[in-house]
Coordinates of C-alpha atoms and ligand atoms in Angstrom, one line a residue:
X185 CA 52.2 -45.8 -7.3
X186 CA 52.0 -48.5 -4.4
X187 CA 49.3 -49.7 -1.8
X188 CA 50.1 -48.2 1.4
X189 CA 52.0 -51.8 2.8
X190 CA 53.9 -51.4 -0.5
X191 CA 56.2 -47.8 0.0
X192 CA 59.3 -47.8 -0.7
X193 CA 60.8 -45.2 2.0
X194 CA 64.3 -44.6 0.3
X195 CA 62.5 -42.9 -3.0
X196 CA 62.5 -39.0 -2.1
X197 CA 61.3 -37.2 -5.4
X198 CA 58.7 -37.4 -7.2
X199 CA 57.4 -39.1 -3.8
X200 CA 55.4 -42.7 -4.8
X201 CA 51.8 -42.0 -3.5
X202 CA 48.9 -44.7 -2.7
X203 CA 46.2 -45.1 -4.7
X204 CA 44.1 -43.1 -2.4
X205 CA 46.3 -40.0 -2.2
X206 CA 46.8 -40.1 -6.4
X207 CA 43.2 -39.7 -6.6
X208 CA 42.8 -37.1 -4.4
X209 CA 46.0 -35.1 -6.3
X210 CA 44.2 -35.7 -9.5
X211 CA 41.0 -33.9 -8.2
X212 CA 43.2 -31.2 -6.8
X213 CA 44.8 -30.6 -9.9
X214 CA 41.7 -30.8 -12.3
X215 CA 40.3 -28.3 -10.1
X216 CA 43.4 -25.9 -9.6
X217 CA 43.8 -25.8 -13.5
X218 CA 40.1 -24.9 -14.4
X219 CA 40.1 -22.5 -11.6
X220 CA 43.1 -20.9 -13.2
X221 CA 42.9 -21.4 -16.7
X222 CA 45.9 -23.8 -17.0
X223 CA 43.1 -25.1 -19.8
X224 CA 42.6 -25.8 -23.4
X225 CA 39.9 -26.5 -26.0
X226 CA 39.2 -30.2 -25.5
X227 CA 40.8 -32.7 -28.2
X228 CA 37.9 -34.2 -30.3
X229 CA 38.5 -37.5 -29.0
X230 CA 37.7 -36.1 -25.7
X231 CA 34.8 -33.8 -26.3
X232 CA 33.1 -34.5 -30.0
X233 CA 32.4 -31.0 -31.9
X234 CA 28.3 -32.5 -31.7
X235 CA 28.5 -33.0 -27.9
X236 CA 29.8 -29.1 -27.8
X237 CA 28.1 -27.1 -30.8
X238 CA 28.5 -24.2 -29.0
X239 CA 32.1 -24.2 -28.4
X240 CA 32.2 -23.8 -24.7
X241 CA 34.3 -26.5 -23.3
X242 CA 37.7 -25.8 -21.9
X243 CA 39.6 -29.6 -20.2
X244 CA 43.0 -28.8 -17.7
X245 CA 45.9 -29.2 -20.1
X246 CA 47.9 -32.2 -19.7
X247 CA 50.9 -31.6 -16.8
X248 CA 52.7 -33.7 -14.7
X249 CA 51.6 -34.0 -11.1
X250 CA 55.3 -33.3 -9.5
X251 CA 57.9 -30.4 -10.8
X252 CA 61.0 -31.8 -12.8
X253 CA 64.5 -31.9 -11.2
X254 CA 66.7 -29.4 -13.4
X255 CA 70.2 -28.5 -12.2
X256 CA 70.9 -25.0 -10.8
X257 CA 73.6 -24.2 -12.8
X258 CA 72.4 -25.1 -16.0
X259 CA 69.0 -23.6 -15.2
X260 CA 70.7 -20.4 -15.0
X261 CA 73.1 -20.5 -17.4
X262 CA 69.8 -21.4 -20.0
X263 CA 68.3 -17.9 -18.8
X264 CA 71.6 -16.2 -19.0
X265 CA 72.3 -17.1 -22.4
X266 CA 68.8 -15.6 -24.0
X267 CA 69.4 -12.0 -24.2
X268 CA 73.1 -12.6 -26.3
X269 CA 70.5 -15.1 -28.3
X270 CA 68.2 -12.4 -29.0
X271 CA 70.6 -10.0 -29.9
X272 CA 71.8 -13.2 -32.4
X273 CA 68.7 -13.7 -33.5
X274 CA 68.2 -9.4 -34.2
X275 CA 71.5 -9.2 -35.8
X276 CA 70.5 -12.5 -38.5
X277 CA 67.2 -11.1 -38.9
X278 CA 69.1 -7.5 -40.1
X279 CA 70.8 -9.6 -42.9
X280 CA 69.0 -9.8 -45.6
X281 CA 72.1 -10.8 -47.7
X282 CA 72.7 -14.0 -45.1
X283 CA 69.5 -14.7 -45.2
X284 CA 69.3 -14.5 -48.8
X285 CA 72.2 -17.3 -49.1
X286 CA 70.1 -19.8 -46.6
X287 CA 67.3 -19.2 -48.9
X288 CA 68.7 -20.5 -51.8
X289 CA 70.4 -23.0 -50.0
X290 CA 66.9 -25.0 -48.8
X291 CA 64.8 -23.5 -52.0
X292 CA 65.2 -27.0 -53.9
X293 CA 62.1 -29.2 -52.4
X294 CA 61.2 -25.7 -50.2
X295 CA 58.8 -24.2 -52.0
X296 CA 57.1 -22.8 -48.5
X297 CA 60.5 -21.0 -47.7
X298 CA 60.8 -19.6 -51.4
X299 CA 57.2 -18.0 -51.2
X300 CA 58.2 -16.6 -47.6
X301 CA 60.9 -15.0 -49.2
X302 CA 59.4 -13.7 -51.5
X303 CA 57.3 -11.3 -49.4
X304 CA 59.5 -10.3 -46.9
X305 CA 60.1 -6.2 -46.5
X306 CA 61.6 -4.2 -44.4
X307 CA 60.6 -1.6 -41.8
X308 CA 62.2 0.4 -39.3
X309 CA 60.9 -1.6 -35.9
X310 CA 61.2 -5.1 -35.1
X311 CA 59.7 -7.3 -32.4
X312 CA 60.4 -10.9 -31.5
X313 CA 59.1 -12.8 -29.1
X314 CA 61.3 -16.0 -28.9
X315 CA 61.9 -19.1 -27.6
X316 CA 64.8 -21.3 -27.5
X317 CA 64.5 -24.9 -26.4
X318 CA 66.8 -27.5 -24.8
X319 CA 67.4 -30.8 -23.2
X320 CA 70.1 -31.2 -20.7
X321 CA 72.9 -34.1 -21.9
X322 CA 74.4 -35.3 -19.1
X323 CA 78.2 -36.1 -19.3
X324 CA 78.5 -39.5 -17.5
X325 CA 82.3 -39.4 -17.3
X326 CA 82.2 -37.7 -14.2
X327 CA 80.6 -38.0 -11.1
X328 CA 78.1 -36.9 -10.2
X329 CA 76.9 -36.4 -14.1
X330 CA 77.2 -32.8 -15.2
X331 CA 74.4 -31.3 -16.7
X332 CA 74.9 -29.1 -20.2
X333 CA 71.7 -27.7 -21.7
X334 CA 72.1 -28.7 -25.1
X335 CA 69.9 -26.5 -28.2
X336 CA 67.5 -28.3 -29.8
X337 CA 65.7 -25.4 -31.7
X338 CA 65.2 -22.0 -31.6
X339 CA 61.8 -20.5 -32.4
X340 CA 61.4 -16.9 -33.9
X341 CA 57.6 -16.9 -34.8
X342 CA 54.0 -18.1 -32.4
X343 CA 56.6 -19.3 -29.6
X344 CA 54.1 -20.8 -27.7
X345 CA 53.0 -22.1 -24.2
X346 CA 54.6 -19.0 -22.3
X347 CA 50.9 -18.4 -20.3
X348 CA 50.4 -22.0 -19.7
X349 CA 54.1 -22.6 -18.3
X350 CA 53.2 -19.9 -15.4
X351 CA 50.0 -21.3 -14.9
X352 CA 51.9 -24.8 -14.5
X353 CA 54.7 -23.4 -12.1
X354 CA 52.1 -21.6 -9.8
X355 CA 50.3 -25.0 -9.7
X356 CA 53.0 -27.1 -8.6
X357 CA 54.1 -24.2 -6.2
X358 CA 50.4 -24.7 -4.6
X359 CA 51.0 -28.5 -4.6
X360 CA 54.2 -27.5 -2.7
X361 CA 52.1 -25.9 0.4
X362 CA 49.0 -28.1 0.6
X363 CA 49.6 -31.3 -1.0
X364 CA 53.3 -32.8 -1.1
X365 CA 53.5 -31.9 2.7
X366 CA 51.0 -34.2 4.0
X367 CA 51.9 -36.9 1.9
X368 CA 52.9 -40.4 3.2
X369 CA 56.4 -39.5 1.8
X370 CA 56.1 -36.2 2.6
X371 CA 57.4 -33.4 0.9
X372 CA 58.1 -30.6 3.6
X373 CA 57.2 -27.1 2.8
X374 CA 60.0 -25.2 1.7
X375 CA 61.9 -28.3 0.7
X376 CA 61.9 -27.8 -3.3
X377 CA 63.5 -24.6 -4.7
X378 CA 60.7 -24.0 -7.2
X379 CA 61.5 -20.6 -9.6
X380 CA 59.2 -17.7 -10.1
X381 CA 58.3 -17.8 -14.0
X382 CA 58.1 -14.4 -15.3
X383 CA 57.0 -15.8 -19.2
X384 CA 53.5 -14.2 -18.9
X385 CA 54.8 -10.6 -17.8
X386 CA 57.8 -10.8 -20.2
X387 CA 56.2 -12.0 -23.4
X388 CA 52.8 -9.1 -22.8
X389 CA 55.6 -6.4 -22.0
X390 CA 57.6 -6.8 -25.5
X391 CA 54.0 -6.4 -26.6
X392 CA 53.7 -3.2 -24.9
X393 CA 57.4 -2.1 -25.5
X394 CA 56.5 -2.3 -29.5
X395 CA 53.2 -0.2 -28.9
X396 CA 54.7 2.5 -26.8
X397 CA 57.8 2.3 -29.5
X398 CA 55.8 3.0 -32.5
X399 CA 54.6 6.4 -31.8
X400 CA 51.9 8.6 -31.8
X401 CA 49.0 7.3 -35.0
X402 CA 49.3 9.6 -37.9
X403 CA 46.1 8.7 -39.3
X404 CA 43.5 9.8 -36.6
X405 CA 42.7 6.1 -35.4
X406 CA 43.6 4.8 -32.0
X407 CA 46.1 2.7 -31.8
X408 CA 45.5 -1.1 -31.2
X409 CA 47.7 -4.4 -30.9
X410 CA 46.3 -7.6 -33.0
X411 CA 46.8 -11.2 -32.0
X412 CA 46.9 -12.9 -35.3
X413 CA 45.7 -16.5 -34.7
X414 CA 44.3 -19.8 -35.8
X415 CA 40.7 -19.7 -36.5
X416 CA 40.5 -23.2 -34.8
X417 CA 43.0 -22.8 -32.5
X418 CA 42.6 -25.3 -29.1
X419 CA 45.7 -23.7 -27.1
X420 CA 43.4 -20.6 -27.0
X421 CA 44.2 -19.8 -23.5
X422 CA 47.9 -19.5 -23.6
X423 CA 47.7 -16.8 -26.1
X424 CA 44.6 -15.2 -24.0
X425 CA 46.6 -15.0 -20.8
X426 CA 49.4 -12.5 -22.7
X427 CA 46.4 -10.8 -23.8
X428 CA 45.1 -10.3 -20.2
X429 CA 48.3 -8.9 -19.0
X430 CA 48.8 -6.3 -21.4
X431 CA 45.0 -5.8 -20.2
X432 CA 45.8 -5.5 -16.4
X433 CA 49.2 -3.5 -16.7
X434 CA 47.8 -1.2 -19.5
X435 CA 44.4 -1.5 -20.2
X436 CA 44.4 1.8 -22.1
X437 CA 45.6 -0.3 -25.0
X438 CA 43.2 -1.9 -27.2
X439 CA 43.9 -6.0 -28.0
X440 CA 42.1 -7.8 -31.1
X441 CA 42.2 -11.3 -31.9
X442 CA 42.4 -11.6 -35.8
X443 CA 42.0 -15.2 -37.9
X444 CA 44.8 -15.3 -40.2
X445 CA 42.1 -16.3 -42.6
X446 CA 40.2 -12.5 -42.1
X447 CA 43.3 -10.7 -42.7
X448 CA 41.8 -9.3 -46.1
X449 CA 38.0 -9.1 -44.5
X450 CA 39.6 -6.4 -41.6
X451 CA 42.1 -4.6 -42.3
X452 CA 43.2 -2.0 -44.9
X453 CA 46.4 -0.2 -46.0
X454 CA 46.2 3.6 -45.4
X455 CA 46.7 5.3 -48.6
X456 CA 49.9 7.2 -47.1
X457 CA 53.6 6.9 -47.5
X458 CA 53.6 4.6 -44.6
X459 CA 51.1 2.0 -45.3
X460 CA 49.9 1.9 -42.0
X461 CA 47.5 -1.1 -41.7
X462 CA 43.7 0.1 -40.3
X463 CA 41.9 -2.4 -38.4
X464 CA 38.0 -2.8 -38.2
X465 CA 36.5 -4.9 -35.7
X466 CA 33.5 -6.9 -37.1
X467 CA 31.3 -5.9 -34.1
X468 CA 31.8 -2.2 -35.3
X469 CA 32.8 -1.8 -38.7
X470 CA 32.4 2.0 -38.3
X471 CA 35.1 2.1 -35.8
X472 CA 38.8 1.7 -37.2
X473 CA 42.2 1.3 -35.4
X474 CA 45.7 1.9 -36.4
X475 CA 47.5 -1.4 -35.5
X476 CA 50.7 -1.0 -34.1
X477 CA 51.7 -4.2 -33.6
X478 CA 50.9 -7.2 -35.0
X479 CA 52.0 -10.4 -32.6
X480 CA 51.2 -13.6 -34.9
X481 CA 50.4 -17.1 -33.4
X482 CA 49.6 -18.4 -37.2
X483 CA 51.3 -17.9 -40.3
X484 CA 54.4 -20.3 -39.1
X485 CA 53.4 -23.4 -41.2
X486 CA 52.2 -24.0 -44.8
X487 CA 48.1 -25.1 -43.5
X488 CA 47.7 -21.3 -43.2
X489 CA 48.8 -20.8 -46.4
X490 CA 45.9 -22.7 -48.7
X491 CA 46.0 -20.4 -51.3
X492 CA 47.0 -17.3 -52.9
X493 CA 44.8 -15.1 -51.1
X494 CA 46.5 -16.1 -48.2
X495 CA 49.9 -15.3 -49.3
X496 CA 48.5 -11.7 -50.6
X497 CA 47.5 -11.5 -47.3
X498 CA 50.9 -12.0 -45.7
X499 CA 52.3 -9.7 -48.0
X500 CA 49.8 -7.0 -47.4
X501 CA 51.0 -7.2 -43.2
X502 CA 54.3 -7.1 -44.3
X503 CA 54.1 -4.5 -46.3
X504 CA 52.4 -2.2 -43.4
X505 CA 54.0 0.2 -40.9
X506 CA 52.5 -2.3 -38.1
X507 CA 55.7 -3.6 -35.9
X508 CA 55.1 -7.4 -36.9
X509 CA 56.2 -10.2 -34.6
X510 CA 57.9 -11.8 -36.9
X511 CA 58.7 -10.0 -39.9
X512 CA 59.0 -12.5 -42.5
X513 CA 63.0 -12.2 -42.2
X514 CA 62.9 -12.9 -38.3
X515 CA 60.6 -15.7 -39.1
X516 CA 63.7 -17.0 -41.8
X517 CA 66.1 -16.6 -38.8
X518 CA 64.1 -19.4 -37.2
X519 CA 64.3 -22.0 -39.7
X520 CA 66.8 -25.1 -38.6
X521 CA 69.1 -24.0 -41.3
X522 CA 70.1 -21.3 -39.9
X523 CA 70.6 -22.7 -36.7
X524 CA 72.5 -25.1 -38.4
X525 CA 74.9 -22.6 -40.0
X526 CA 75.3 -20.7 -36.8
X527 CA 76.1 -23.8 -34.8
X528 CA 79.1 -25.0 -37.5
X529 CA 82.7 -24.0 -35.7
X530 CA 85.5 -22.3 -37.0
X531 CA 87.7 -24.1 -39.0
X532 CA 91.1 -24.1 -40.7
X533 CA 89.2 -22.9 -43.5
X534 CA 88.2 -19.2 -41.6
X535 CA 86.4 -17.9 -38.6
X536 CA 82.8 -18.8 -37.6
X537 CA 79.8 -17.4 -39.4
X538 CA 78.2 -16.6 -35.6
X539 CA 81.3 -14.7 -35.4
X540 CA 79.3 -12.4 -38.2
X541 CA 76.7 -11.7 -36.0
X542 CA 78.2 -11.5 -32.7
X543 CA 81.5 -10.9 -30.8
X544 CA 83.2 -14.1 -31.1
X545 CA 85.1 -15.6 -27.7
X546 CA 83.6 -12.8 -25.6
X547 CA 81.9 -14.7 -22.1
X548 CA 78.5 -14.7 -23.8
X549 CA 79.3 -16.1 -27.3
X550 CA 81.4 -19.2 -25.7
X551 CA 78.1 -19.7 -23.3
X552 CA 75.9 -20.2 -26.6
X553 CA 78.8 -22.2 -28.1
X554 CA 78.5 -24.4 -25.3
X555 CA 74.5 -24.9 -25.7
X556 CA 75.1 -26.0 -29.4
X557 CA 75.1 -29.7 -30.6
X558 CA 76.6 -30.7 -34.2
X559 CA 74.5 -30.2 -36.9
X560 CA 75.1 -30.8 -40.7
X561 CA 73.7 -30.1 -43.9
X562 CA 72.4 -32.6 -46.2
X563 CA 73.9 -30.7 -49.0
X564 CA 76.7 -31.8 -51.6
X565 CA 79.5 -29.9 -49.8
X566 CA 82.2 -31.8 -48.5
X567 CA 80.3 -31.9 -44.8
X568 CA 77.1 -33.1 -46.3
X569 CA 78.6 -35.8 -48.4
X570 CA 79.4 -37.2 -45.1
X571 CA 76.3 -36.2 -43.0
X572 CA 74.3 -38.0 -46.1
X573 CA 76.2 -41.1 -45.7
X574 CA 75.7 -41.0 -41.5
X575 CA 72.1 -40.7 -42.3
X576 CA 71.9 -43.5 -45.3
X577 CA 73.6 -45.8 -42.9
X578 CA 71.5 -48.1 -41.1
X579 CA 73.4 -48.0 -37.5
X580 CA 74.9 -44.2 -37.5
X581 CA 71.2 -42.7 -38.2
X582 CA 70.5 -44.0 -35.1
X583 CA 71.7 -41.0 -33.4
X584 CA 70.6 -38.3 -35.5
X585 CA 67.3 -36.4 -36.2
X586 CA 66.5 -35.3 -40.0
X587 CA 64.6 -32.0 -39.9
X588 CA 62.8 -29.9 -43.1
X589 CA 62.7 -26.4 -42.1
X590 CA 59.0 -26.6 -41.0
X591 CA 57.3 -25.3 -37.3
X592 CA 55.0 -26.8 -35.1
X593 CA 55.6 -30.0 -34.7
X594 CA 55.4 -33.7 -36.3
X595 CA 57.6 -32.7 -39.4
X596 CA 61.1 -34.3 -38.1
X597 CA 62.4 -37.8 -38.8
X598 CA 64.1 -40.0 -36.2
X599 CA 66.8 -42.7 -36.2
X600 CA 66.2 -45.7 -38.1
X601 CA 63.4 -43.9 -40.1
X602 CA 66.0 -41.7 -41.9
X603 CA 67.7 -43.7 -44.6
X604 CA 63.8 -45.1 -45.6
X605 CA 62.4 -41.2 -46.1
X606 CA 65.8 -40.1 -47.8
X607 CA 65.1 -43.2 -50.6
X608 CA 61.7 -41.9 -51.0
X609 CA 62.4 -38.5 -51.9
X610 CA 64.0 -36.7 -54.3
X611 CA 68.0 -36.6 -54.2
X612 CA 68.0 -33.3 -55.1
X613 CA 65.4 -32.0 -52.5
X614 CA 68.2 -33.2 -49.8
X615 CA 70.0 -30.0 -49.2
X616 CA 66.6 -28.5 -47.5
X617 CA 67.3 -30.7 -44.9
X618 CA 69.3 -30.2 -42.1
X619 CA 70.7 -33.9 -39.9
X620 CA 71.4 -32.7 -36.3
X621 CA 72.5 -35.3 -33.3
X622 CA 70.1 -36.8 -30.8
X623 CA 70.6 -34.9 -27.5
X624 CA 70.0 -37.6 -25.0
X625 CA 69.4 -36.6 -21.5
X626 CA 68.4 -39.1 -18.7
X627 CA 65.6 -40.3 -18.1
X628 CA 63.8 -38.9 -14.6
X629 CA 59.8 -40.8 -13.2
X630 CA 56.9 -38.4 -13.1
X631 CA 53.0 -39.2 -13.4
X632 CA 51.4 -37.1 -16.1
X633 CA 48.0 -36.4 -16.0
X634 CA 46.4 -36.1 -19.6
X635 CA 42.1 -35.9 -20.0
X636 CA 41.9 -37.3 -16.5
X637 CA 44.3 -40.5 -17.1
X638 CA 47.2 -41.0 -15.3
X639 CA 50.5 -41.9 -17.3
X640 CA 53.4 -43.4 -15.1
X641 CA 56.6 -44.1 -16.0
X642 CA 59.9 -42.6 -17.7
X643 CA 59.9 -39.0 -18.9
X644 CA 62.3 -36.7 -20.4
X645 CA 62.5 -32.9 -19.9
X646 CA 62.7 -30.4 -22.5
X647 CA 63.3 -26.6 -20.9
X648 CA 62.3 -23.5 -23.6
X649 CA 63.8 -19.9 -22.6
X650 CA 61.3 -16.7 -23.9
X651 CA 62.8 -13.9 -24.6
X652 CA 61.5 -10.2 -26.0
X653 CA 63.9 -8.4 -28.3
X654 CA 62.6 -5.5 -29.9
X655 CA 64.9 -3.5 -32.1
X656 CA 65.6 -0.8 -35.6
X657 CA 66.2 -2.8 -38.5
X658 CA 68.7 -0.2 -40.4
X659 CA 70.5 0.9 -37.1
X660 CA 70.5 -2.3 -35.2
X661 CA 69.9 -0.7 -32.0
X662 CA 68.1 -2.7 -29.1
X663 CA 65.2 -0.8 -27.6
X664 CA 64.5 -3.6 -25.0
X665 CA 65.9 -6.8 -24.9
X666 CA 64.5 -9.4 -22.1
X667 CA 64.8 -13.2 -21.2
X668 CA 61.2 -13.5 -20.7
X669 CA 60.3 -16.2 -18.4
X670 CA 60.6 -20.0 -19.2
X671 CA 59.1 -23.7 -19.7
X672 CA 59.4 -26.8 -19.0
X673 CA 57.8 -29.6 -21.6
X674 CA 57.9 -33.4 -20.4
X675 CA 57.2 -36.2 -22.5
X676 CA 57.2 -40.1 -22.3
X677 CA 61.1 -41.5 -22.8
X678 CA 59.7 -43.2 -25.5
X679 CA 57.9 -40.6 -27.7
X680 CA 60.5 -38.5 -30.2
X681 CA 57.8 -35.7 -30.3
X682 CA 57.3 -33.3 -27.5
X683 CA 54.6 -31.0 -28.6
X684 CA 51.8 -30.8 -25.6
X685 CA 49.6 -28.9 -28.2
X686 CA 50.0 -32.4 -31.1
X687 CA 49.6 -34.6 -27.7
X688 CA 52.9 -35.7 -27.3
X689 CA 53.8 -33.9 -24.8
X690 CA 53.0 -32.2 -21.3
X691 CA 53.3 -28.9 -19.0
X692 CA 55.7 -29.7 -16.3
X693 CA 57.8 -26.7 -13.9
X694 CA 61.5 -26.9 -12.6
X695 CA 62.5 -27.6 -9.3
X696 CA 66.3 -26.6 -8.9
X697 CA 68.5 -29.6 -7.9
X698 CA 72.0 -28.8 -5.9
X699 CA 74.7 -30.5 -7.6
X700 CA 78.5 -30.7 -6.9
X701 CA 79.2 -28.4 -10.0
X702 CA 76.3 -25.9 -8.2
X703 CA 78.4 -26.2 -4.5
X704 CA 81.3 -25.4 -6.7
X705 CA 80.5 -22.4 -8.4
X706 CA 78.9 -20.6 -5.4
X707 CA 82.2 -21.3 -3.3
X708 CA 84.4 -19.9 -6.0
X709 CA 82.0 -16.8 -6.4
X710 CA 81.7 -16.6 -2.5
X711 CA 85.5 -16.4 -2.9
X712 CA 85.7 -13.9 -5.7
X713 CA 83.4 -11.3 -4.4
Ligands
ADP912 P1 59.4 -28.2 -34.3 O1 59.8 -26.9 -34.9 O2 58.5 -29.0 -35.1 O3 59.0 -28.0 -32.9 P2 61.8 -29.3 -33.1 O4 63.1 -29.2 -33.7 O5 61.6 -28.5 -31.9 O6 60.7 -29.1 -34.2 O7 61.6 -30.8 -32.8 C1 60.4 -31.3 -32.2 C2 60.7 -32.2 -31.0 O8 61.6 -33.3 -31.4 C3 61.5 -31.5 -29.9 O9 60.6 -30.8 -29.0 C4 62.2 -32.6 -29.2 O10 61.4 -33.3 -28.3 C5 62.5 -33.6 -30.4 N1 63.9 -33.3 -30.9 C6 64.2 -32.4 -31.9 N2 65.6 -32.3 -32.1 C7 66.1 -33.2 -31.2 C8 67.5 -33.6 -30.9 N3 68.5 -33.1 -31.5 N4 67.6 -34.5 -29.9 C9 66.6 -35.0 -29.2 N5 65.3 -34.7 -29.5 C10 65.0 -33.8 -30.4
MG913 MG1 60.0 -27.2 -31.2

């Protein structure tokens, strides 16, 4: 931000802006977001519970106020990767004997993973909604850098933020047409290459894939789909906007939201072979559904687990006909172990364990080689001897992230705060851990807007891929498998957590950058068709 005298004409994008134009974006955008539901409940610190006892506030979710510069190429190549990651992530979630293995590898100092386990089942349909997540590292030995998306997790249950990322891509694309033009540093119309996201429609139509895949109710219920959530939940409208589509493009089908916590209170196992699992709404408790899917956006972290009613409860989903989103196993397939063990190479010693999974060396398995980082296990295996000493050593921790196998955000420890946390646990709770590189990608400006502040300064992105996988346990077979839209998370360069839902982080949307490697590719495939 300058005073008009003070603008610096060579900056392109983000454009600086006077004082005078920053306020009048900030009004635009407050406006836009309320007017579109790019909303959530507000924080406490923002709104007290007493100034609101009638729960009715919704604040604009913090976003920046310009889109993020992400390279073509890797852009694409993110989206083209996610449908060989679902069918990854299907084929894990089938093995129960892999699974197994990871299980007792993490069960010392897990005792959250080792009750999971111990409820998972099986059943014939599957459906994940999923998410994987990246940063770009940027290979500064050539010039111009090259941009290589680099994993940083991959999420298999409550992957989140897929209705506020459209929300935040159709805002900037407003921006695009009536604000950035008639800026002092004007931003023509036309002049950013902003992507449709598709997250919204993708994530609602595995929804609707599951419920048309289960078949016909056996039990002389309609059918229904349940959104199993948070009782206090703030990112409310995300999950409501998935619920409006499958409204809008088949409003024939019956949505409930359900607390995790009235699980019990609601539903009921029909006393058939199948178990399917009958839902009563509390308005009507006369009227029962059969629930043919069950999409959960709780159940991911050990605070909806308080007790054992909770756990009977989880079993009692899991043991229904309802297609669940996860299945415990799927939810396994998400923890950082695995991810771990999928990302370790082939050595001398034999092939990869993806290679398990998937065709090794085919096109597709070397693009989701190239999106892993190293990770290593903090176990007492040859590898994690070494990993431990990395991350016991006061400079080589420094670039590495220790991570339990926990969701949601705030559970990972960075850099120098490793060797501390090791010495304060127990040496034989270690091996639950996994110790995976710090991805480093540059450092780009953007203004942030968060509860009407403005934050300036150095950001880094953090681009998540949906996709929708739905598919038969025993056979293996894919009934529909998507990439489902995407996001784009920003945070402050200096900030190690990027969740926008904890207040880390903030909604942000791509704007495609041409780069030499981008020139490059569409010559040679000018020249190859
Ligand atoms: P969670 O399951 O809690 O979301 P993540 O593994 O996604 O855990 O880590 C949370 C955040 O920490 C990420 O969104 C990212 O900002 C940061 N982070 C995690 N792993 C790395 C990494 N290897 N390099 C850089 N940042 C990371
Ligand atoms: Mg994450």
């Amino acid at each position: 931000m300058r005073d008009d005298a003070g603008i610096e004409p060579s900056r392109t994008f983000p454009p600086l802006v006077t004082e005078g134009e920053l306020e009048h974006l900030v009004q635009t955008v407050k406006d836009w977001a309320t007017g579109h539901g790019l909303v959530v409940r507000p924080p406490p610190t923002v709104i007290a519970a007493e100034a609101d006892p009638n729960n009715i506030a919704a604040v604009p979710a913090p976003v920046t106020l310009f889109p993020s510069g992400i390279a073509r190429h890797a852009f694409r190549k993110g989206l083209a990767a996610q449908k060989a990651y679902n069918e990854l992530y299907a084929a894990v979630s089938r093995s129960e004997e892999f699974l197994a293995q990871i299980v007792k590898e993490v069960i010392d100092g897990d005792d959250f993973v080792r009750d999971l386990w111990a409820v998972h089942q099986t059943k014939p349909l599957s459906l994940g909604l999923f998410r994987s997540d990246y940063m770009a590292h940027e290979d500064t030995s050539v010039f111009p850098p090259f941009q290589q998306l680099k994993q940083v997790e991959f999420n298999t249950i409550a992957s989140s933020f897929g209705g506020l990322s459209v929300r935040t891509a159709q805002l900037h694309q407003f921006l695009s047409k009536t604000e950035y033009p008639l800026l002092r540093q004007s931003v023509p119309e036309g002049t950013l290459d902003l992507p449709q996201n598709k997250a919204i429609e993708g994530l609602a139509g595995g929804i609707e894939a599951a419920f048309h895949a289960y078949g016909a109710p056996q039990t002389g219920h309609r059918k229904c789909v349940i959104f199993l959530v948070q009782g206090d939940e703030r990112n409310i409208w995300d999950q409501r906007h998935l619920e409006y589509q499958v409204a809008k493009t088949s409003p024939s089908i019956p949505v409930f939201r359900l607390a995790f916590a009235d699980i019990m209170k609601y539903t009921s196992l029909a006393k058939t072979e199948l178990r399917q699992l009958l839902y009563s709404s509390p308005r009507n408790p006369e009227k029962k559904f059969e629930a043919a899917v069950v999409y959960m956006r709780a159940g991911y972290g050990p605070g909806d687990y308080p007790n054992q009613q909770a756990w009977d409860a989880r079993c009692h989903l899991e043991r229904s006909h309802a297609i669940k989103c996860p299945t415990v196993l799927t939810q396994l397939a998400g923890t950082k172990k695995v991810q771990q063990v999928l990302a370790t190479p082939r050595s001398s010693a034999g092939p990869s364990i993806l290679s398990r999974f998937i065709k090794d060396d085919t096109p597709s398995a070397i693009e989701l080689w190239n999106t892993f980082t190293n990770i290593y296990p903090m176990d007492t295996s040859e590898v994690g001897l070494v990993a431990r000493k990395k991350a016991l050593d006061p400079e080589q921790c420094q670039d590495f992230v220790l991570k339990p196998q926990r969701e949601g955000g705030g559970n990972n420890i960075y850099g120098s705060a490793i060797p501390e946390y090791l010495k304060s646990i127990n040496e034989s709770h270690w091996g639950s851990y996994i110790l995976m590189e710090l991805i480093k990608p540059a450092s780009v400006q953007n203004l942030i807007l968060r509860n009407g502040r403005i934050e300036q300064g150095g950001v880094i992105n953090e681009l998540g891929v949906y996709g929708a996988c739905l598919w038969n346990q025993n056979t293996g077979e894919l009934l529909h498998n998507e990439e489902a839209g995407w996001l784009l998370r920003t945070k402050g360069d200096k900030s190690e957590e990027g969740g926008v839902a904890a207040g880390y982080g903030c909604m942000d949307s791509v704007s495609l950058t041409l780069t030499n490697v981008d020139i490059q590719e569409e010559a040679e495939a000018r020249a190859n068709q």
